[in-house]
Amino acid sequence: MRSIDITDKIRALSVYPYDDYKVVLKPKMHLYYAYRITDTGIEIELSDYLENAPLSVLNDECAAIVKWSMGNRYVQPPSLTEYLRTSDFIVKSRPTYLKRCRSLTMTQQGRCKNLIDSVERLMESGLVFDEDIRNSYYTWADHMAKYKFGQCNQTFRVVSVNPILDDDRVPDEVVDYVIYHETLHLRQDMSKTRRPHNAQFRTWEHMFPDHEGMENYLKNIYSVLE
Ligand SMILES: [Zn+2]
């Protein structure tokens, strides 16, 4: 995929005070934004995941990046935050994200365990709610760092799980616990916190029965499975 030039869609007012500007959408795995000051003005790079975003959102985002280029902190425009939460954005751009990830198996059914069974048990026990898993996607990873057991991408609402847990010797509760932890990241409102494992998160996490036992199991998993 190549870059898409959207300069003609951006109002000059959004990039004021630069007279000369260029705005391109680039294909990268994560949502990202960047700018470069050129001899004559500014070049703004946005993620191609925003290809179908309303023009008002793209203009707001360019204005935010211009402010950033003037030495202010980057602040994501509320219109963009809102757009990124729409199912239209999540469901349409996720297949591209999944393709770019490369480390995912894109299946919930592992050799031994099905991730959706975990989600269902968590819902039955009242730990996870419909709203938490709205527009979400769960998949086994085909590899992950040794002591990382799950991962959550909040933008595309993708939860992936370390394949080490796809083993009959691993109790179902342990997989449920990892899924629970990652699902709590789906529940979090990241526009309001920059610290994912904050006090609110820990309170939710500690609602899992014997969560300390689960943590201990994970800490020692490689000696259990040897
Ligand atoms: Zn976490």
CSV table of N, CA and C in Angstrom, one decimal, residues 3 8 19 22 52 61-63 77 90 95 101-102 128 130 132 147 150 160 163 165 178 208 226:
chain,number,residue,atom,x,y,z
A,3,SER,N,1.3,5.7,0.1
A,3,SER,CA,0.7,6.9,0.8
A,3,SER,C,-0.4,7.5,-0.1
A,8,ASP,N,-5.6,18.2,-0.7
A,8,ASP,CA,-6.8,19.0,-1.2
A,8,ASP,C,-8.0,18.9,-0.4
A,19,ASP,N,1.7,28.5,5.2
A,19,ASP,CA,1.0,28.7,3.9
A,19,ASP,C,1.1,27.5,3.0
A,22,LYS,N,1.3,20.0,3.1
A,22,LYS,CA,1.0,18.7,2.4
A,22,LYS,C,0.5,17.8,3.5
A,52,ASN,N,-11.2,6.8,5.8
A,52,ASN,CA,-12.7,7.0,5.7
A,52,ASN,C,-13.2,8.0,6.7
A,61,GLU,N,-7.7,17.1,13.2
A,61,GLU,CA,-6.5,16.4,13.6
A,61,GLU,C,-5.3,17.2,13.0
A,62,CYS,N,-5.4,17.8,11.8
A,62,CYS,CA,-4.3,18.6,11.3
A,62,CYS,C,-4.1,19.8,12.1
A,63,ALA,N,-5.2,20.4,12.6
A,63,ALA,CA,-5.1,21.6,13.4
A,63,ALA,C,-4.4,21.3,14.7
A,77,PRO,N,-7.9,15.6,19.2
A,77,PRO,CA,-9.2,16.3,19.1
A,77,PRO,C,-10.4,15.4,19.5
A,90,ILE,N,-13.8,0.8,13.9
A,90,ILE,CA,-13.2,-0.4,14.4
A,90,ILE,C,-13.4,-1.5,13.5
A,95,PRO,N,-9.5,-5.4,10.1
A,95,PRO,CA,-8.9,-6.5,9.2
A,95,PRO,C,-7.5,-6.0,8.7
A,101,CYS,N,-0.3,-7.1,11.7
A,101,CYS,CA,0.2,-7.6,13.0
A,101,CYS,C,1.2,-8.8,12.8
A,102,ARG,N,0.8,-9.7,12.0
A,102,ARG,CA,1.7,-10.9,11.6
A,102,ARG,C,1.9,-11.9,12.8
A,128,VAL,N,-17.6,-10.0,33.5
A,128,VAL,CA,-17.5,-9.3,32.2
A,128,VAL,C,-18.9,-9.0,31.6
A,130,ASP,N,-21.6,-7.3,28.5
A,130,ASP,CA,-21.8,-7.2,27.0
A,130,ASP,C,-21.0,-6.0,26.5
A,132,ASP,N,-18.4,-4.5,27.6
A,132,ASP,CA,-16.9,-4.7,27.6
A,132,ASP,C,-16.4,-5.3,26.3
A,147,TYR,N,7.3,-13.8,29.2
A,147,TYR,CA,6.5,-13.5,30.4
A,147,TYR,C,5.3,-12.5,30.2
A,150,GLY,N,-0.8,-12.0,27.7
A,150,GLY,CA,-1.9,-11.5,26.9
A,150,GLY,C,-1.6,-10.1,26.5
A,160,SER,N,-5.1,-10.6,22.3
A,160,SER,CA,-4.4,-11.8,21.9
A,160,SER,C,-3.8,-12.5,23.1
A,163,PRO,N,0.4,-18.4,23.2
A,163,PRO,CA,0.1,-19.8,23.0
A,163,PRO,C,0.6,-20.8,24.0
A,165,LEU,N,-0.4,-20.9,26.9
A,165,LEU,CA,-1.5,-21.2,27.7
A,165,LEU,C,-2.5,-22.2,27.0
A,178,VAL,N,-6.3,-14.4,32.4
A,178,VAL,CA,-5.6,-13.6,31.4
A,178,VAL,C,-6.6,-12.9,30.5
A,208,PHE,N,-11.4,-11.0,40.5
A,208,PHE,CA,-11.3,-12.3,40.0
A,208,PHE,C,-11.0,-13.3,41.1
A,226,GLU,N,7.3,-27.8,32.2
A,226,GLU,CA,8.5,-28.5,31.7
A,226,GLU,C,8.4,-30.0,31.6
